[in-house]
Every structure is written in C-alpha cells, then in structure tokens.
Amino acid sequence: YPTSLALLARYCDETKICFSMNTIITASEVLIEDDRNLIEKTFNCRVGEYYGLSEKIVAFGKCRESVAYHNYPEYGYYEIIDKKGNILINEGDVGEIVGTNFTNVDCMPWIRYKTGDLAILFRKKKCICGLNTDLIIEQIIGRTDDLLISIDGNAIPGVNIYSIFKKYSSMIRQFRLNQTSGAILNVEIVPTKYFLNSIKEEIINDLKLRLGKDMQIIIHFEKKIKRGSNNKIRVINRNFEEDTFV
C-alpha cells in the first residue's frame, strides 16, 4: 500500500538508512504525488502503479516509462461514464470506471459493473516502452465518495486537496480528512518533529479557499492514523450522501 510504503520511506529518510530497489509497484490506495516523490528519492527507483479490483473487472498499470496507465484489454473491457451514464471519451474528462470482465470462464461475467472508482481520461496513445496497449487513464483519483463537498455544493476531488499538504511534507507524516456534513471538515494530522504551530492556520485558510469560507475546519493532532479493517487508509472520507461525483 502507498501509505505504508511512504511511512517506511520517511523512517529511512529520517534515520539515514540508504538502500536501492529496482522497481516498486503500488496498488489498492491512491498514491499522492508527494509520497511518490519521497518513495522514489528514498529507494532510488521509479514507482509504478497498478489498478485492479477483487472482483477482477478491469486492470490498468503504469510501466517504468509511462506517465499514464496502460490498459490490459485481454483482462476486461473498460468504459468511463458520467453520473448520467454517458460514456466519456475526451482527454481530461473525469468519470466513473465501468467494466466488463473476460476472466469468468465458468460462470456469468460481470457486465458493465460500476466500480465506484473515479479516473481522469488520458489521450489514447502508445507508450515508448513498446507494450502494445494504449495509455488510457491519466490518474485514478479515488472512490466516488472520496470527494469533498464545498459549502456551495460543488464536488472537490482529492487531487485539489493533496497539493495543500505537499508544501508541508517535512512537517506532516500523515493526514486524513473526514467530512461529516456539508459544513464540517475534520482534519487528522500526524506531525513530524519539524511541525510548526503557525502552519495550522495556513492549512485552515488554504482549505477554506477551496471549500468555502464558512466551512468549519477542525484540526486534530494524532500519534497515528487508524487503518480500516482492510488495512488501508482512505485519505478522504465523506460520511454523508451527496448526489454528485464530478
């Protein structure tokens, strides 16, 4: 998992433990850019990403050379749809991943299964690695309920929030955002020894710029962030229903 690997990388960085790897592949959680940079720097290698589901619907992956995800068409057929079910085809479109799998040879396949995962479309093109599959996904941005809702009701993807914390990477070991209503956001922070109390207000102001000045933002300092029953950490959690995902 990216969050576990990032913790290991920070420990190695802080304790000056140095070693290299040939390749690292992450899966199951969203890999935020700041964690990617830290992992690549610490272990002196490129980080690849793999996307799949326990239901075995579709599979995408990043190779050593690509900035986007390869499609594996022999595994399943993918579509990206908007919330009305329309198929999206343009680069930069954000929609839900829907798939039909080709691996259920002994029983009924999943047909147009809605995964609940959101992705940004990439322009279809071949990769310089030579793999004969298209690059099709620019970024996996999380679950449909991994979106924060601003005061005025707009959905805010996590990629618009992660950049706030990127500039404080030396001061924040981990963070998680829990939105309990349309007007309340709880922020859990695991600080490093370099954390400055003065940045607390900066973080609150930066979040309000994206979510609205009337959003109540409560920061909690924690020793560690509790993982779910599947041992994952969902960086963004929304605990109320909202009829939108883009």
Tab-separated table of C-alpha atoms in Angstrom:
chain	number	residue	atom	x	y	z
A	1	TYR	CA	0.000	0.000	0.000
A	2	PRO	CA	1.312	3.527	-0.768
A	3	THR	CA	0.631	4.829	2.761
A	4	SER	CA	2.638	2.001	4.353
A	5	LEU	CA	5.484	2.454	1.893
A	6	ALA	CA	5.534	6.211	2.491
A	7	LEU	CA	5.876	5.612	6.251
A	8	LEU	CA	8.819	3.295	5.619
A	9	ALA	CA	10.412	5.846	3.267
A	10	ARG	CA	10.060	8.637	5.840
A	11	TYR	CA	11.610	6.416	8.515
A	12	CYS	CA	14.540	5.577	6.241
A	13	ASP	CA	14.964	9.232	5.343
A	14	GLU	CA	14.921	10.382	8.977
A	15	THR	CA	17.295	7.647	10.207
A	16	LYS	CA	19.623	7.912	7.174
A	17	ILE	CA	19.104	4.274	6.179
A	18	CYS	CA	20.026	4.016	2.496
A	19	PHE	CA	19.308	1.217	0.045
A	20	SER	CA	18.044	0.932	-3.518
A	21	MET	CA	15.430	-1.146	-5.280
A	22	ASN	CA	14.947	-1.954	-8.937
A	23	THR	CA	11.219	-1.260	-9.076
A	24	ILE	CA	8.357	-0.551	-6.690
A	25	ILE	CA	4.726	-1.165	-7.626
A	26	THR	CA	1.901	0.230	-5.512
A	27	ALA	CA	-1.782	-0.699	-5.523
A	28	SER	CA	-5.069	-0.549	-3.567
A	29	GLU	CA	-4.765	3.083	-2.443
A	30	VAL	CA	-4.361	6.416	-4.194
A	31	LEU	CA	-0.664	7.318	-4.445
A	32	ILE	CA	-0.382	11.060	-3.885
A	33	GLU	CA	2.393	12.896	-5.725
A	34	ASP	CA	4.277	13.955	-2.607
A	35	ASP	CA	4.507	10.345	-1.408
A	36	ARG	CA	5.633	9.208	-4.858
A	37	ASN	CA	8.479	11.715	-4.870
A	38	LEU	CA	9.590	10.693	-1.376
A	39	ILE	CA	9.492	6.950	-2.179
A	40	GLU	CA	11.411	7.378	-5.448
A	41	LYS	CA	14.036	9.551	-3.784
A	42	THR	CA	14.469	7.267	-0.776
A	43	PHE	CA	14.683	3.967	-2.671
A	44	ASN	CA	16.326	5.376	-5.822
A	45	CYS	CA	13.901	3.846	-8.318
A	46	ARG	CA	10.748	4.555	-10.287
A	47	VAL	CA	7.391	3.787	-8.712
A	48	GLY	CA	4.849	2.015	-10.866
A	49	GLU	CA	1.139	1.834	-10.077
A	50	TYR	CA	-1.342	-0.981	-10.597
A	51	TYR	CA	-5.122	-0.689	-10.598
A	52	GLY	CA	-7.390	-3.689	-10.233
A	53	LEU	CA	-10.334	-4.959	-8.218
A	54	SER	CA	-11.000	-8.041	-6.136
A	55	GLU	CA	-13.958	-8.649	-8.479
A	56	LYS	CA	-11.404	-8.916	-11.340
A	57	ILE	CA	-13.229	-6.496	-13.650
A	58	VAL	CA	-10.515	-4.455	-15.400
A	59	ALA	CA	-6.794	-3.890	-14.932
A	60	PHE	CA	-4.573	-0.873	-15.623
A	61	GLY	CA	-0.913	-0.306	-14.845
A	62	LYS	CA	1.967	2.126	-15.162
A	63	CYS	CA	5.286	0.919	-16.537
A	64	ARG	CA	8.761	2.398	-15.921
A	65	GLU	CA	8.338	4.867	-18.792
A	66	SER	CA	4.712	5.953	-18.697
A	67	VAL	CA	3.040	8.898	-17.015
A	68	ALA	CA	-0.372	7.299	-17.574
A	69	TYR	CA	-1.937	3.866	-17.110
A	70	HIS	CA	-1.738	1.110	-19.718
A	71	ASN	CA	-4.941	-0.780	-20.415
A	72	TYR	CA	-4.870	-4.588	-20.373
A	73	PRO	CA	-7.657	-5.367	-22.881
A	74	GLU	CA	-7.378	-9.145	-22.568
A	75	TYR	CA	-8.489	-8.834	-18.925
A	76	GLY	CA	-11.633	-6.751	-19.326
A	77	TYR	CA	-13.419	-4.026	-21.276
A	78	TYR	CA	-13.480	-0.607	-19.657
A	79	GLU	CA	-15.664	2.493	-20.030
A	80	ILE	CA	-15.566	5.851	-18.248
A	81	ILE	CA	-19.037	7.310	-17.620
A	82	ASP	CA	-20.522	10.441	-16.102
A	83	LYS	CA	-23.179	10.307	-13.387
A	84	LYS	CA	-25.942	10.086	-16.033
A	85	GLY	CA	-24.317	7.042	-17.614
A	86	ASN	CA	-22.952	8.825	-20.682
A	87	ILE	CA	-19.657	7.428	-21.992
A	88	LEU	CA	-16.783	9.927	-21.782
A	89	ILE	CA	-14.074	9.985	-24.444
A	90	ASN	CA	-12.185	13.286	-24.184
A	91	GLU	CA	-8.826	13.785	-22.535
A	92	GLY	CA	-9.246	15.317	-19.090
A	93	ASP	CA	-12.806	14.053	-18.592
A	94	VAL	CA	-13.499	12.766	-15.077
A	95	GLY	CA	-15.845	9.848	-14.624
A	96	GLU	CA	-16.535	6.501	-13.008
A	97	ILE	CA	-14.774	3.346	-14.188
A	98	VAL	CA	-17.207	0.738	-15.518
A	99	GLY	CA	-16.016	-2.665	-16.678
A	100	THR	CA	-16.980	-5.989	-18.228
A	101	ASN	CA	-14.585	-8.797	-17.332
A	102	PHE	CA	-13.272	-11.574	-19.562
A	103	THR	CA	-11.945	-13.855	-16.815
A	104	ASN	CA	-15.122	-15.565	-15.562
A	105	VAL	CA	-14.889	-18.578	-17.863
A	106	ASP	CA	-17.032	-20.875	-15.723
A	107	CYS	CA	-19.840	-18.515	-14.727
A	108	MET	CA	-21.704	-15.362	-15.698
A	109	PRO	CA	-19.304	-12.421	-16.258
A	110	TRP	CA	-19.745	-9.032	-14.660
A	111	ILE	CA	-21.303	-6.819	-17.343
A	112	ARG	CA	-20.869	-3.027	-17.146
A	113	TYR	CA	-20.024	-3.264	-13.456
A	114	LYS	CA	-19.856	0.152	-11.773
A	115	THR	CA	-16.679	0.120	-9.713
A	116	GLY	CA	-17.283	3.297	-7.709
A	117	ASP	CA	-13.775	4.474	-8.660
A	118	LEU	CA	-13.114	7.766	-10.430
A	119	ALA	CA	-10.496	8.342	-13.115
A	120	ILE	CA	-9.226	11.098	-15.391
A	121	LEU	CA	-9.049	10.131	-19.063
A	122	PHE	CA	-5.754	10.350	-20.941
A	123	ARG	CA	-5.363	10.745	-24.693
A	124	LYS	CA	-5.074	7.289	-26.243
A	125	LYS	CA	-1.513	6.713	-27.399
A	126	LYS	CA	1.209	4.088	-27.402
A	127	CYS	CA	3.984	4.114	-24.820
A	128	ILE	CA	7.688	4.315	-25.608
A	129	CYS	CA	8.162	1.134	-23.540
A	130	GLY	CA	6.925	-0.841	-26.556
A	131	LEU	CA	3.982	-2.534	-24.834
A	132	ASN	CA	1.261	-2.884	-27.456
A	133	THR	CA	-1.575	-1.435	-25.363
A	134	ASP	CA	-2.930	2.103	-25.203
A	135	LEU	CA	-2.248	4.554	-22.405
A	136	ILE	CA	-5.798	5.437	-21.385
A	137	ILE	CA	-6.002	6.734	-17.796
A	138	GLU	CA	-4.120	9.800	-16.570
A	139	GLN	CA	-4.930	9.327	-12.904
A	140	ILE	CA	-7.076	7.263	-10.545
A	141	ILE	CA	-8.474	9.844	-8.149
A	142	GLY	CA	-10.332	7.615	-5.700
A	143	ARG	CA	-13.806	6.491	-4.832
A	144	THR	CA	-16.954	8.395	-5.741
A	145	ASP	CA	-17.291	9.167	-2.018
A	146	ASP	CA	-13.643	10.307	-1.832
A	147	LEU	CA	-14.829	13.749	-2.911
A	148	LEU	CA	-15.233	16.645	-0.529
A	149	ILE	CA	-18.289	18.861	-0.953
A	150	SER	CA	-17.782	22.612	-0.759
A	151	ILE	CA	-20.141	24.991	1.018
A	152	ASP	CA	-21.812	25.834	-2.298
A	153	GLY	CA	-22.342	22.149	-3.123
A	154	ASN	CA	-19.541	21.557	-5.610
A	155	ALA	CA	-17.607	18.272	-5.575
A	156	ILE	CA	-13.877	18.772	-4.919
A	157	PRO	CA	-11.604	15.865	-5.973
A	158	GLY	CA	-8.804	14.854	-3.645
A	159	VAL	CA	-6.147	15.934	-6.151
A	160	ASN	CA	-7.198	19.535	-5.438
A	161	ILE	CA	-6.617	18.990	-1.727
A	162	TYR	CA	-3.373	17.000	-1.698
A	163	SER	CA	-1.440	19.985	-3.065
A	164	ILE	CA	-2.175	21.882	0.165
A	165	PHE	CA	-0.301	19.327	2.239
A	166	LYS	CA	2.512	18.837	-0.267
A	167	LYS	CA	4.286	22.016	0.788
A	168	TYR	CA	4.306	20.815	4.406
A	169	SER	CA	5.669	17.333	3.676
A	170	SER	CA	8.602	17.730	6.077
A	171	MET	CA	6.221	18.683	8.893
A	172	ILE	CA	3.342	16.240	8.321
A	173	ARG	CA	3.913	12.497	8.445
A	174	GLN	CA	0.312	11.560	7.559
A	175	PHE	CA	-3.059	13.232	7.235
A	176	ARG	CA	-6.690	12.301	6.714
A	177	LEU	CA	-9.797	14.387	6.026
A	178	ASN	CA	-13.227	13.386	7.340
A	179	GLN	CA	-16.223	15.410	6.175
A	180	THR	CA	-19.199	14.713	8.435
A	181	SER	CA	-21.605	17.221	6.875
A	182	GLY	CA	-21.737	19.849	4.170
A	183	ALA	CA	-20.308	22.397	6.609
A	184	ILE	CA	-17.873	20.457	8.851
A	185	LEU	CA	-14.464	19.025	7.959
A	186	ASN	CA	-12.275	17.209	10.488
A	187	VAL	CA	-8.575	17.021	9.626
A	188	GLU	CA	-6.338	14.430	11.301
A	189	ILE	CA	-2.617	15.251	11.233
A	190	VAL	CA	0.334	13.161	12.405
A	191	PRO	CA	3.076	15.794	12.804
A	192	THR	CA	6.801	15.272	12.496
A	193	LYS	CA	9.275	16.838	14.927
A	194	TYR	CA	9.621	19.750	12.481
A	195	PHE	CA	5.959	20.773	12.694
A	196	LEU	CA	5.333	24.463	13.398
A	197	ASN	CA	2.119	25.525	15.116
A	198	SER	CA	1.980	28.560	12.843
A	199	ILE	CA	1.081	26.438	9.804
A	200	LYS	CA	-2.174	25.260	11.418
A	201	GLU	CA	-3.937	28.482	10.396
A	202	GLU	CA	-2.311	28.344	6.954
A	203	ILE	CA	-3.785	24.891	6.362
A	204	ILE	CA	-7.220	26.020	7.525
A	205	ASN	CA	-7.108	29.081	5.249
A	206	ASP	CA	-5.944	27.027	2.259
A	207	LEU	CA	-8.789	24.534	2.791
A	208	LYS	CA	-11.330	27.340	3.085
A	209	LEU	CA	-10.137	28.796	-0.224
A	210	ARG	CA	-11.198	25.522	-1.882
A	211	LEU	CA	-14.215	24.595	0.240
A	212	GLY	CA	-15.666	27.975	1.189
A	213	LYS	CA	-15.008	30.465	3.968
A	214	ASP	CA	-17.962	29.174	6.005
A	215	MET	CA	-16.647	25.611	6.180
A	216	GLN	CA	-15.907	24.705	9.805
A	217	ILE	CA	-12.469	23.070	9.814
A	218	ILE	CA	-11.298	21.258	12.939
A	219	ILE	CA	-7.711	20.001	13.151
A	220	HIS	CA	-6.867	17.024	15.356
A	221	PHE	CA	-3.257	16.060	16.103
A	222	GLU	CA	-2.771	12.290	16.319
A	223	LYS	CA	0.108	9.908	17.069
A	224	LYS	CA	-1.034	7.679	14.217
A	225	ILE	CA	-3.945	7.324	11.836
A	226	LYS	CA	-6.022	4.208	12.349
A	227	ARG	CA	-6.307	1.911	9.339
A	228	GLY	CA	-9.524	0.265	8.211
A	229	SER	CA	-10.380	-3.436	8.531
A	230	ASN	CA	-8.692	-3.999	5.135
A	231	ASN	CA	-5.513	-2.309	6.481
A	232	LYS	CA	-5.930	0.610	4.069
A	233	ILE	CA	-6.029	4.307	4.844
A	234	ARG	CA	-8.631	6.338	2.991
A	235	VAL	CA	-7.170	9.831	2.967
A	236	ILE	CA	-10.555	11.413	2.246
A	237	ASN	CA	-13.778	10.211	3.852
A	238	ARG	CA	-17.218	11.711	3.355
A	239	ASN	CA	-19.814	10.465	5.803
A	240	PHE	CA	-22.947	11.832	4.183
A	241	GLU	CA	-24.665	11.328	0.841
A	242	GLU	CA	-24.379	13.820	-1.989
A	243	ASP	CA	-25.841	13.292	-5.472
A	244	THR	CA	-22.728	14.155	-7.452
A	245	PHE	CA	-19.282	12.827	-8.224
A	246	VAL	CA	-17.909	15.359	-10.705
